[in-house]
Short mmCIF file of C-alpha atoms and ligand atoms in Angstrom, two decimals:
data_model
loop_
_atom_site.label_atom_id
_atom_site.label_comp_id
_atom_site.label_asym_id
_atom_site.label_seq_id
_atom_site.Cartn_x
_atom_site.Cartn_y
_atom_site.Cartn_z
CA UNK A 1 18.74 27.41 20.56
CA UNK A 2 16.46 24.14 19.63
CA UNK A 3 16.92 22.95 15.94
CA UNK A 4 14.07 23.30 13.93
CA UNK A 5 12.75 20.45 12.27
CA UNK A 6 10.83 20.94 9.03
CA UNK A 7 8.61 17.62 7.40
CA UNK A 8 8.07 18.03 4.04
CA UNK A 9 4.72 15.57 2.72
CA UNK A 10 1.47 15.33 4.74
CA UNK A 11 1.02 11.84 3.80
CA UNK A 12 0.70 9.24 6.59
CA UNK A 13 4.18 9.19 6.56
CA UNK A 14 5.37 12.92 6.91
CA UNK A 15 2.16 13.05 9.94
CA UNK A 16 3.43 9.91 11.93
CA UNK A 17 6.95 11.21 11.88
CA UNK A 18 5.59 15.17 12.22
CA UNK A 19 3.35 13.84 15.11
CA UNK A 20 5.87 11.81 17.10
CA UNK A 21 8.23 14.42 16.89
CA UNK A 22 5.86 16.69 18.36
CA UNK A 23 5.56 14.12 21.22
CA UNK A 24 9.31 14.41 22.06
CA UNK A 25 9.73 17.90 22.69
CA UNK A 26 10.88 18.90 19.40
CA UNK A 27 10.30 21.90 16.78
CA UNK A 28 8.76 20.98 14.19
CA UNK A 29 6.92 22.26 11.38
CA UNK A 30 5.58 19.59 8.22
CA UNK A 31 4.88 21.75 4.60
CA UNK A 32 2.08 19.93 2.73
CA UNK A 33 1.20 20.98 -1.18
CA UNK A 34 -2.61 20.85 -0.94
CA UNK A 35 -4.54 22.27 1.67
CA UNK A 36 -5.48 18.89 3.89
CA UNK A 37 -3.06 16.15 4.99
CA UNK A 38 -3.42 12.32 3.90
CA UNK A 39 -1.83 12.23 0.62
CA UNK A 40 -3.02 8.80 -0.73
CA UNK A 41 -5.23 8.77 2.14
CA UNK A 42 -8.76 10.40 1.26
CA UNK A 43 -12.22 9.41 2.39
CA UNK A 44 -15.65 10.84 0.21
CA UNK A 45 -19.12 10.83 1.38
CA UNK A 46 -21.84 11.18 -0.80
CA UNK A 47 -26.22 10.39 -1.76
CA UNK A 48 -25.23 7.59 1.73
CA UNK A 49 -22.26 6.29 0.00
CA UNK A 50 -18.68 6.41 1.99
CA UNK A 51 -15.64 5.28 -0.57
CA UNK A 52 -12.30 5.17 -0.32
CA UNK A 53 -10.42 7.07 -2.10
CA UNK A 54 -6.67 5.11 -1.41
CA UNK A 55 -7.01 2.42 1.02
CA UNK A 56 -9.61 0.78 2.67
CA UNK A 57 -8.27 -0.61 5.30
CA UNK A 58 -5.32 -1.86 6.82
CA UNK A 59 -3.73 -4.17 8.42
CA UNK A 60 -2.89 -3.83 12.40
CA UNK A 61 0.41 -5.51 11.55
CA UNK A 62 2.62 -3.83 13.70
CA UNK A 63 2.94 -2.41 17.14
CA UNK A 64 3.60 1.49 15.81
CA UNK A 65 -0.08 1.45 13.31
CA UNK A 66 -2.34 0.07 16.89
CA UNK A 67 -0.14 2.52 19.04
CA UNK A 68 -0.86 5.36 17.08
CA UNK A 69 -4.52 4.92 16.90
CA UNK A 70 -4.52 4.70 20.65
CA UNK A 71 -2.18 7.70 21.49
CA UNK A 72 -4.76 9.84 18.90
CA UNK A 73 -7.76 8.37 20.70
CA UNK A 74 -9.51 6.82 17.69
CA UNK A 75 -10.44 3.69 19.35
CA UNK A 76 -13.59 4.25 19.84
CA UNK A 77 -13.89 4.88 16.21
CA UNK A 78 -11.54 1.44 14.86
CA UNK A 79 -13.59 -0.43 13.16
CA UNK A 80 -12.16 -4.37 12.50
CA UNK A 81 -13.59 -6.04 9.41
CA UNK A 82 -16.35 -8.15 9.85
CA UNK A 83 -15.23 -11.96 10.40
CA UNK A 84 -16.57 -13.00 7.66
CA UNK A 85 -13.52 -10.32 5.66
CA UNK A 86 -11.29 -13.20 6.41
CA UNK A 87 -12.56 -14.95 3.36
CA UNK A 88 -11.22 -14.21 -0.10
CA UNK A 89 -12.12 -15.39 -3.55
CA UNK A 90 -9.68 -15.73 -6.01
CA UNK A 91 -11.24 -16.15 -10.55
CA UNK A 92 -10.01 -19.35 -11.77
CA UNK A 93 -12.12 -20.81 -14.84
CA UNK A 94 -13.77 -17.82 -15.23
CA UNK A 95 -16.12 -17.89 -11.41
CA UNK A 96 -14.81 -17.16 -7.94
CA UNK A 97 -14.01 -19.48 -5.95
CA UNK A 98 -13.25 -19.08 -1.52
CA UNK A 99 -9.41 -19.33 -0.90
CA UNK A 100 -8.55 -22.43 1.60
CA UNK A 101 -8.16 -22.17 4.71
CA UNK A 102 -5.77 -24.95 6.49
CA UNK A 103 -4.51 -27.87 5.07
CA UNK A 104 -7.78 -30.23 4.63
CA UNK A 105 -8.96 -26.92 2.87
CA UNK A 106 -6.58 -26.80 0.58
CA UNK A 107 -6.25 -30.37 -0.32
CA UNK A 108 -10.27 -30.25 -1.45
CA UNK A 109 -9.59 -27.04 -2.79
CA UNK A 110 -10.46 -26.40 -6.66
CA UNK A 111 -7.80 -23.61 -7.55
CA UNK A 112 -5.62 -25.79 -7.88
CA UNK A 113 -5.35 -29.18 -9.43
CA UNK A 114 -4.04 -32.23 -8.42
CA UNK A 115 -0.67 -32.14 -10.14
CA UNK A 116 -0.22 -28.13 -9.05
CA UNK A 117 -0.97 -28.52 -5.43
CA UNK A 118 1.55 -31.47 -5.52
CA UNK A 119 4.22 -29.62 -7.61
CA UNK A 120 4.08 -27.10 -4.52
CA UNK A 121 6.05 -30.19 -1.53
CA UNK A 122 9.11 -30.37 -4.27
CA UNK A 123 9.91 -26.76 -2.66
CA UNK A 124 11.20 -29.31 -0.01
CA UNK A 125 13.50 -30.51 -2.29
CA UNK A 126 14.52 -26.61 -4.34
CA UNK A 127 18.17 -25.97 -3.55
CA UNK A 128 18.68 -21.80 -2.81
CA UNK A 129 18.79 -19.37 -5.49
CA UNK A 130 22.61 -19.17 -6.88
CA UNK A 131 23.16 -15.57 -9.09
CA UNK A 132 21.77 -12.57 -9.09
CA UNK A 133 18.48 -11.00 -8.04
CA UNK A 134 14.91 -13.02 -8.51
CA UNK A 135 11.62 -11.68 -9.49
CA UNK A 136 8.82 -12.04 -7.69
CA UNK A 137 7.78 -14.59 -10.71
CA UNK A 138 11.16 -16.52 -10.97
CA UNK A 139 11.05 -17.46 -6.96
CA UNK A 140 7.69 -18.60 -6.90
CA UNK A 141 8.03 -20.44 -10.25
CA UNK A 142 11.22 -22.57 -9.02
CA UNK A 143 10.27 -23.78 -6.06
CA UNK A 144 6.31 -24.35 -5.58
CA UNK A 145 5.18 -24.47 -9.23
CA UNK A 146 3.30 -21.66 -12.25
CA UNK A 147 0.44 -22.98 -10.94
CA UNK A 148 0.96 -21.38 -7.24
CA UNK A 149 2.51 -18.30 -9.02
CA UNK A 150 -0.91 -18.30 -11.38
CA UNK A 151 -2.93 -18.47 -8.60
CA UNK A 152 -1.41 -18.01 -5.54
CA UNK A 153 1.33 -14.83 -6.09
CA UNK A 154 -0.08 -13.53 -9.29
CA UNK A 155 -3.86 -12.40 -8.30
CA UNK A 156 -1.78 -11.09 -5.05
CA UNK A 157 0.52 -9.47 -6.40
CA UNK A 158 -1.47 -7.43 -8.90
CA UNK A 159 -4.26 -6.78 -6.87
CA UNK A 160 -1.82 -5.48 -3.76
CA UNK A 161 0.86 -3.77 -5.36
CA UNK A 162 -0.32 -3.00 -9.34
CA UNK A 163 2.32 -4.82 -10.42
CA UNK A 164 4.15 -7.37 -12.69
CA UNK A 165 5.95 -10.44 -10.33
CA UNK A 166 8.10 -10.66 -13.56
CA UNK A 167 9.76 -7.87 -12.74
CA UNK A 168 8.93 -7.16 -8.80
CA UNK A 169 12.73 -7.89 -6.99
CA UNK A 170 11.58 -11.03 -4.29
CA UNK A 171 14.19 -9.49 -2.34
CA UNK A 172 12.89 -5.63 -1.97
CA UNK A 173 8.34 -6.70 -2.75
CA UNK A 174 8.63 -9.86 -0.15
CA UNK A 175 11.96 -9.97 1.87
CA UNK A 176 10.29 -12.46 4.28
CA UNK A 177 9.60 -14.70 1.66
CA UNK A 178 13.20 -14.08 0.29
CA UNK A 179 14.83 -14.83 4.14
CA UNK A 180 12.86 -18.62 4.72
CA UNK A 181 14.91 -19.74 2.34
CA UNK A 182 18.13 -17.93 2.77
CA UNK A 183 17.96 -19.15 6.56
CA UNK A 184 15.44 -22.62 5.28
CA UNK A 185 16.52 -23.44 2.41
CA UNK A 186 12.63 -24.40 1.68
CA UNK A 187 9.05 -22.66 1.83
CA UNK A 188 7.55 -25.08 3.56
CA UNK A 189 10.83 -25.75 6.36
CA UNK A 190 10.67 -22.03 7.13
CA UNK A 191 7.71 -21.82 7.45
CA UNK A 192 7.11 -24.89 9.72
CA UNK A 193 10.11 -24.39 11.88
CA UNK A 194 8.88 -20.57 12.67
CA UNK A 195 4.89 -21.45 13.74
CA UNK A 196 7.00 -24.10 15.92
CA UNK A 197 9.28 -21.63 17.08
CA UNK A 198 6.07 -18.95 17.41
CA UNK A 199 6.85 -15.04 16.85
CA UNK A 200 7.42 -12.39 20.00
CA UNK A 201 3.56 -12.50 22.09
CA UNK A 202 1.62 -9.78 21.27
CA UNK A 203 -1.59 -8.06 22.43
CA UNK A 204 -2.21 -6.68 19.31
CA UNK A 205 -5.73 -7.56 17.85
CA UNK A 206 -4.71 -8.81 14.02
CA UNK A 207 -7.05 -8.49 11.25
CA UNK A 208 -8.02 -5.46 8.75
CA UNK A 209 -9.28 -2.06 9.84
CA UNK A 210 -11.26 0.89 8.84
CA UNK A 211 -12.31 3.47 10.71
CA UNK A 212 -16.33 4.46 11.21
CA UNK A 213 -16.22 7.09 8.98
CA UNK A 214 -13.69 6.07 6.61
CA UNK A 215 -9.61 5.79 6.69
CA UNK A 216 -9.23 10.03 6.92
CA UNK A 217 -10.41 10.05 10.11
CA UNK A 218 -6.31 9.22 10.97
CA UNK A 219 -4.67 11.55 8.89
CA UNK A 220 -7.32 14.08 9.94
CA UNK A 221 -6.69 13.40 13.36
CA UNK A 222 -3.11 13.57 13.06
CA UNK A 223 -2.98 17.13 11.73
CA UNK A 224 -5.39 18.34 14.16
CA UNK A 225 -3.18 17.66 16.80
CA UNK A 226 -0.14 19.19 14.75
CA UNK A 227 -1.83 22.23 14.63
CA UNK A 228 -0.15 25.50 13.70
CA UNK A 229 2.24 23.14 13.06
CA UNK A 230 0.30 21.66 9.66
CA UNK A 231 1.48 23.96 7.04
CA UNK A 232 -1.90 23.09 4.39
CA UNK A 233 -1.53 24.66 1.02
CA UNK A 234 2.66 25.03 1.31
CA UNK A 235 4.30 23.54 -1.38
CA UNK A 236 8.32 22.99 -0.98
CA UNK A 237 9.89 23.73 -4.15
CA UNK A 238 13.03 23.05 -3.33
CA UNK A 239 16.04 23.05 -0.64
CA UNK A 240 19.68 25.30 -0.36
CA UNK A 241 22.66 25.15 1.97
CA UNK A 242 22.56 28.28 3.99
CA UNK A 243 25.38 28.15 6.97
CA UNK A 244 25.35 24.77 8.20
CA UNK A 245 21.68 24.79 8.26
CA UNK A 246 18.73 24.20 4.77
CA UNK A 247 16.85 26.97 3.20
CA UNK A 248 13.53 25.28 2.06
CA UNK A 249 11.33 27.86 -1.19
CA UNK A 250 8.29 27.52 -0.30
CA UNK A 251 5.34 28.36 -2.51
CA UNK A 252 4.66 31.91 -3.25
CA UNK A 253 8.38 33.03 -2.96
CA UNK A 254 8.05 32.35 0.91
CA UNK A 255 11.37 30.48 3.04
CA UNK A 256 11.81 28.62 5.87
CA UNK A 257 15.11 27.42 7.03
CA UNK A 258 15.34 23.92 8.84
CA UNK A 259 18.44 22.01 10.91
CA UNK A 260 16.60 18.93 9.98
CA UNK A 261 14.74 18.10 6.54
CA UNK A 262 12.42 14.74 6.73
CA UNK A 263 11.85 14.30 3.15
CA UNK A 264 8.81 12.86 3.16
CA UNK A 265 6.67 13.61 -0.90
CA UNK A 266 6.92 10.90 -3.58
CA UNK A 267 10.15 10.08 -5.23
CA UNK A 268 9.68 12.19 -7.83
CA UNK A 269 8.84 15.36 -6.63
CA UNK A 270 12.01 14.68 -4.07
CA UNK A 271 13.94 14.54 -7.11
CA UNK A 272 12.64 17.83 -8.39
CA UNK A 273 13.52 19.28 -4.80
CA UNK A 274 16.76 18.12 -3.97
CA UNK A 275 18.45 18.24 -7.43
CA UNK A 276 20.17 21.54 -7.27
CA UNK A 277 21.52 19.68 -3.38
CA UNK A 278 22.59 16.33 -5.09
CA UNK A 279 22.09 15.97 -8.92
CA UNK A 280 22.81 12.04 -7.87
CA UNK A 281 20.32 11.33 -5.44
CA UNK A 282 17.93 13.15 -7.78
CA UNK A 283 18.36 11.07 -10.68
CA UNK A 284 17.79 7.93 -8.64
CA UNK A 285 14.73 9.35 -6.83
CA UNK A 286 13.75 9.80 -10.62
CA UNK A 287 14.14 6.60 -11.45
CA UNK A 288 11.20 5.42 -8.65
CA UNK A 289 8.53 4.01 -11.17
CA UNK A 290 5.33 3.60 -9.98
CA UNK A 291 2.33 1.83 -11.49
CA UNK A 292 -1.25 3.83 -12.45
CA UNK A 293 -4.35 2.61 -10.77
CA UNK A 294 -8.62 3.51 -11.38
CA UNK A 295 -10.35 2.63 -8.91
CA UNK A 296 -14.16 2.31 -9.90
CA UNK A 297 -16.24 2.76 -7.08
CA UNK A 298 -20.04 1.24 -7.73
CA UNK A 299 -23.26 1.23 -5.79
CA UNK A 300 -25.53 -1.45 -6.65
CA UNK A 301 -29.51 -2.77 -5.40
CA UNK A 302 -29.04 -6.06 -3.81
CA UNK A 303 -30.46 -7.29 -5.60
CA UNK A 304 -28.97 -7.14 -8.83
CA UNK A 305 -25.77 -8.69 -7.79
CA UNK A 306 -26.34 -12.76 -8.03
CA UNK A 307 -22.81 -13.04 -5.95
CA UNK A 308 -23.58 -13.10 -2.00
CA UNK A 309 -20.34 -10.82 -1.33
CA UNK A 310 -19.69 -12.83 1.28
CA UNK A 311 -15.93 -12.22 1.74
CA UNK A 312 -13.35 -9.06 1.43
CA UNK A 313 -12.94 -9.03 -1.95
CA UNK A 314 -12.30 -11.47 -5.21
CA UNK A 315 -8.70 -11.25 -7.22
CA UNK A 316 -8.35 -11.27 -10.49
CA UNK A 317 -5.27 -13.08 -12.29
CA UNK A 318 -3.74 -12.01 -14.75
CA UNK A 319 -4.61 -14.97 -17.16
CA UNK A 320 -7.87 -15.39 -16.78
CA UNK A 321 -7.93 -12.58 -19.54
CA UNK A 322 -9.96 -9.71 -17.72
CA UNK A 323 -9.15 -6.02 -17.46
CA UNK A 324 -10.32 -5.72 -14.22
CA UNK A 325 -7.06 -7.01 -11.34
CA UNK A 326 -9.97 -7.12 -8.32
CA UNK A 327 -12.92 -6.30 -6.29
CA UNK A 328 -13.49 -4.91 -2.34
CA UNK A 329 -16.28 -5.61 -0.82
CA UNK A 330 -16.29 -2.81 1.86
CA UNK A 331 -20.23 -2.78 2.41
CA UNK A 332 -19.81 -6.49 3.48
CA UNK A 333 -16.37 -6.10 5.47
CA UNK A 334 -17.48 -2.70 7.80
CA UNK A 335 -20.31 -1.00 8.60
CA UNK A 336 -22.32 2.72 7.66
CA UNK A 337 -20.98 2.63 3.92
CA UNK A 338 -23.61 2.18 1.14
CA UNK A 339 -27.32 3.41 2.17
CA UNK A 340 -30.24 0.25 2.79
CA UNK A 341 -30.52 -2.02 0.66
CA UNK A 342 -27.48 -0.85 -1.25
CA UNK A 343 -23.91 -2.99 -1.80
CA UNK A 344 -21.00 -1.45 -3.09
CA UNK A 345 -17.53 -2.66 -4.99
CA UNK A 346 -14.35 -1.12 -5.02
CA UNK A 347 -12.52 -2.10 -8.63
CA UNK A 348 -9.56 -1.86 -9.55
CA UNK A 349 -8.07 -1.67 -13.32
CA UNK A 350 -4.79 -0.27 -14.21
CA UNK A 351 -1.53 -1.25 -12.53
CA UNK A 352 2.03 -1.84 -14.35
CA UNK A 353 0.25 -4.76 -16.64
CA UNK A 354 -2.00 -1.95 -18.15
CA UNK A 355 -0.74 1.22 -17.43
CA UNK A 356 -3.02 2.96 -20.42
CA UNK A 357 -6.51 2.50 -19.28
CA UNK A 358 -5.84 5.58 -16.86
CA UNK A 359 -6.07 7.25 -19.91
CA UNK A 360 -9.00 5.84 -21.18
CA UNK A 361 -12.68 7.77 -20.88
CA UNK A 362 -14.31 6.95 -17.87
CA UNK A 363 -17.43 5.49 -20.10
CA UNK A 364 -15.42 2.46 -21.72
CA UNK A 365 -13.54 2.04 -18.05
CA UNK A 366 -16.83 1.68 -17.30
CA UNK A 367 -18.34 -0.57 -19.49
CA UNK A 368 -15.63 -2.58 -19.24
CA UNK A 369 -16.05 -3.18 -15.82
CA UNK A 370 -18.75 -4.18 -16.21
CA UNK A 371 -18.90 -6.39 -18.59
CA UNK A 372 -16.33 -8.00 -16.30
CA UNK A 373 -18.29 -7.75 -13.18
CA UNK A 374 -21.66 -9.33 -15.07
CA UNK A 375 -19.41 -12.14 -16.07
CA UNK A 376 -17.59 -12.58 -12.38
CA UNK A 377 -20.32 -11.49 -10.06
CA UNK A 378 -23.92 -11.66 -12.21
CA UNK A 379 -24.34 -8.03 -11.75
CA UNK A 380 -27.66 -6.64 -13.29
CA UNK A 381 -28.53 -3.12 -13.73
CA UNK A 382 -27.40 0.03 -13.84
CA UNK A 383 -25.49 1.42 -10.94
CA UNK A 384 -27.27 3.07 -8.59
CA UNK A 385 -24.17 4.96 -7.41
CA UNK A 386 -20.61 5.77 -9.61
CA UNK A 387 -17.39 7.07 -8.47
CA UNK A 388 -14.06 7.10 -10.82
CA UNK A 389 -11.74 7.93 -9.55
CA UNK A 390 -7.37 7.88 -11.54
CA UNK A 391 -4.23 7.31 -9.91
CA UNK A 392 -1.46 8.51 -12.16
CA UNK A 393 1.47 7.17 -10.30
CA UNK A 394 -0.37 5.07 -7.40
CA UNK A 395 1.71 2.71 -6.08
CA UNK A 396 5.76 2.90 -6.39
CA UNK A 397 7.38 -0.23 -7.43
CA UNK A 398 9.94 -2.33 -6.39
CA UNK A 399 11.27 -3.81 -9.61
CA UNK A 400 14.43 -5.45 -10.10
CA UNK A 401 17.21 -3.55 -8.94
CA UNK A 402 15.99 -1.65 -6.32
CA UNK A 403 17.62 -2.52 -4.05
CA UNK A 404 20.92 -1.28 -5.70
CA UNK A 405 18.92 1.89 -6.27
CA UNK A 406 18.04 2.89 -2.51
CA UNK A 407 21.66 1.66 -1.72
CA UNK A 408 22.84 4.24 -4.42
CA UNK A 409 20.79 6.70 -3.13
CA UNK A 410 21.54 6.32 0.56
CA UNK A 411 25.17 6.32 -0.69
CA UNK A 412 24.13 10.32 -1.96
CA UNK A 413 22.54 11.01 0.46
CA UNK A 414 25.35 10.68 2.82
CA UNK A 415 26.77 14.20 1.71
CA UNK A 416 23.27 15.92 2.39
CA UNK A 417 23.73 15.16 6.51
CA UNK A 418 20.28 15.89 8.03
CA UNK A 419 18.62 15.71 5.13
CA UNK A 420 16.33 12.22 5.71
CA UNK A 421 13.81 10.60 2.63
CA UNK A 422 10.95 8.84 4.16
CA UNK A 423 7.75 7.51 2.21
CA UNK A 424 6.35 4.35 0.81
CA UNK A 425 9.16 4.18 -2.05
CA UNK A 426 11.81 3.14 0.91
CA UNK A 427 10.24 0.28 2.54
CA UNK A 428 6.36 -0.83 3.03
CA UNK A 429 3.77 0.63 0.24
CA UNK A 430 0.94 0.09 2.95
CA UNK A 431 -0.55 2.28 5.63
CA UNK A 432 1.08 0.58 8.37
CA UNK A 433 4.19 0.49 7.12
CA UNK A 434 4.33 4.02 6.72
CA UNK A 435 3.70 4.44 9.94
CA UNK A 436 6.17 2.33 11.17
CA UNK A 437 8.95 3.94 9.27
CA UNK A 438 7.57 7.58 10.47
CA UNK A 439 7.98 6.65 13.85
CA UNK A 440 11.00 5.37 13.68
CA UNK A 441 12.30 8.05 11.33
CA UNK A 442 10.88 10.09 13.98
CA UNK A 443 13.10 9.26 16.78
CA UNK A 444 16.26 8.94 14.56
CA UNK A 445 15.72 12.40 14.28
CA UNK A 446 14.98 13.04 17.67
CA UNK A 447 18.39 11.55 18.25
CA UNK A 448 19.82 14.14 16.09
CA UNK A 449 19.04 17.17 17.38
CA UNK A 450 18.93 15.94 20.70
C1 FAD B 1 -4.82 3.92 -4.83
C2 FAD B 1 -4.62 3.50 -3.75
C3 FAD B 1 -5.08 2.48 -3.13
C4 FAD B 1 -4.32 1.83 -1.56
N1 FAD B 1 -4.85 0.56 -1.09
C5 FAD B 1 -4.37 0.39 0.34
C6 FAD B 1 -4.95 -0.32 1.26
O1 FAD B 1 -5.71 -0.80 0.45
N2 FAD B 1 -4.03 -0.81 2.51
C7 FAD B 1 -2.89 -0.09 2.54
O2 FAD B 1 -2.69 0.08 3.55
N3 FAD B 1 -2.37 0.51 1.32
C8 FAD B 1 -3.08 1.01 0.32
N4 FAD B 1 -2.36 2.31 -0.54
C9 FAD B 1 -0.73 2.06 -0.21
C10 FAD B 1 -1.15 3.38 0.97
O3 FAD B 1 -2.54 4.14 0.65
C11 FAD B 1 -0.04 4.51 0.07
O4 FAD B 1 1.52 3.59 0.40
C12 FAD B 1 0.28 5.63 1.44
O5 FAD B 1 -0.82 6.58 2.09
C13 FAD B 1 1.33 6.58 0.96
O6 FAD B 1 1.55 7.35 1.75
P1 FAD B 1 2.89 7.96 2.11
O7 FAD B 1 2.53 9.41 3.08
O8 FAD B 1 4.04 8.07 1.66
O9 FAD B 1 3.23 9.20 0.61
P2 FAD B 1 2.05 9.78 0.54
O10 FAD B 1 0.20 9.65 0.72
O11 FAD B 1 1.68 9.81 -1.62
O12 FAD B 1 2.19 11.65 0.37
C14 FAD B 1 2.95 12.79 0.04
C15 FAD B 1 2.61 14.06 0.32
O13 FAD B 1 3.45 14.86 -0.24
C16 FAD B 1 2.62 15.77 -0.95
N5 FAD B 1 3.74 16.48 -1.83
C17 FAD B 1 3.94 16.56 -2.73
N6 FAD B 1 4.53 17.27 -3.28
C18 FAD B 1 4.58 18.55 -2.56
C19 FAD B 1 5.64 19.20 -2.15
N7 FAD B 1 6.75 20.03 -3.29
N8 FAD B 1 5.94 19.88 -0.78
C20 FAD B 1 5.11 19.61 0.25
N9 FAD B 1 4.21 18.28 0.09
C21 FAD B 1 4.14 17.88 -1.38
C22 FAD B 1 1.59 15.03 -1.04
O14 FAD B 1 0.53 16.17 -2.07
C23 FAD B 1 1.48 14.35 -0.40
O15 FAD B 1 0.24 14.43 0.68
C24 FAD B 1 -2.83 2.20 -1.53
C25 FAD B 1 -2.07 3.41 -2.20
C26 FAD B 1 -3.14 4.12 -3.67
C27 FAD B 1 -2.45 5.19 -4.39
#
């Protein structure tokens, strides 16, 4: 009899793992709490505007995501960001400044002062860190100076991870950056040596992408491919051991048995699901923090926005004293996002440094955003379209101690052979990372079931 595999959670991580297991001929079922799969990935379409509840795009940063799109026949649906999306802005002195490209661009840029730029080169002489785990902020300050932290890493960290660089662990959040110091003793030396060596050759198209009809094309294609193996509207409430197998309690008092279980729901849900099997793993999972995020998607008449919006978007450093973390300009990046004569800005507020904003009313949030948009991008007039989406637990935070927590979690899970953890709180938050980890998990479980 073939071994049964249950995947819990139909976000991109679980969907990818289940799809790859299905392709390997395994007997797999996926249980998803909501009717629809996709988790954080969801696209909305109203009044001619196409907006995203979660990710707006992802990097084609690994072969796994590239191949997944090809396997699903989505090549003609995929859209890479227009050339303009390579341009990114960061706010300094209260105005958006384009981030420089290349060495000459860096030298000429207004984004950093002359002394701030010179300080970066001290990196070559700064020794390796001795002592315990370092935060992202401590590492950047120590190696390349405070100004690059404030107007380089800080906006990136709050824009991408909704995180606080003083709390985030360097090793868990940016392992490649930590490795540059470990291997080469310097970021600059490491980057040059790695550049000279060159990476593995890949034919993969570089850059960010979405789909003509939005990001949820990917989870929809996976759900369709899984067909009856996808059990939408079916939450898993608990797991028990039962004669060498696992018994999963589903919504409505239903049960199902499995030999292997991939838990790809969020950490705080997995904590509840396995609480009776391993109180220690449950405790560790519960301790993983998530930052809240509010998306304020706004449409405007083109003439009401003074800024050309000629780029991917703009990030706002904490030092600038704005509530806005960042603003993405999807109508500049991808076709078909807005009606004729309009533009859209996907704005983010909240994050680890301003978590309480998620509890404010939509009216208050909108008014705060409009003040910032007016000052930064010359936005006048009322928005023609408004969508405010609140995520109380948006992005897992790889804070100091995260690595140790994961090591302890892995030891606790050793007592539960056949139960596997998967998801964005483990090894990367981007959609592309989740796909890569989903594929790797499928291959690991395939080996176990033979
Ligand atoms: C607002 C926001 C913006 C983002 N922007 C970007 C971006 O621009 N680019 C990028 O690459 N990444 C971005 N990300 C990150 C990325 O989208 C996520 O990390 C990724 O989609 C997470 O996928 P996942 O499958 O691990 O988890 P999730 O998407 O959280 O999926 C978990 C699933 O488990 C289900 N579930 C919960 N409880 C149960 C239960 N008891 N039983 C069964 N199922 C259950 C949930 O309903 C959900 O479908 C963003 C995330 C957010 C929230």
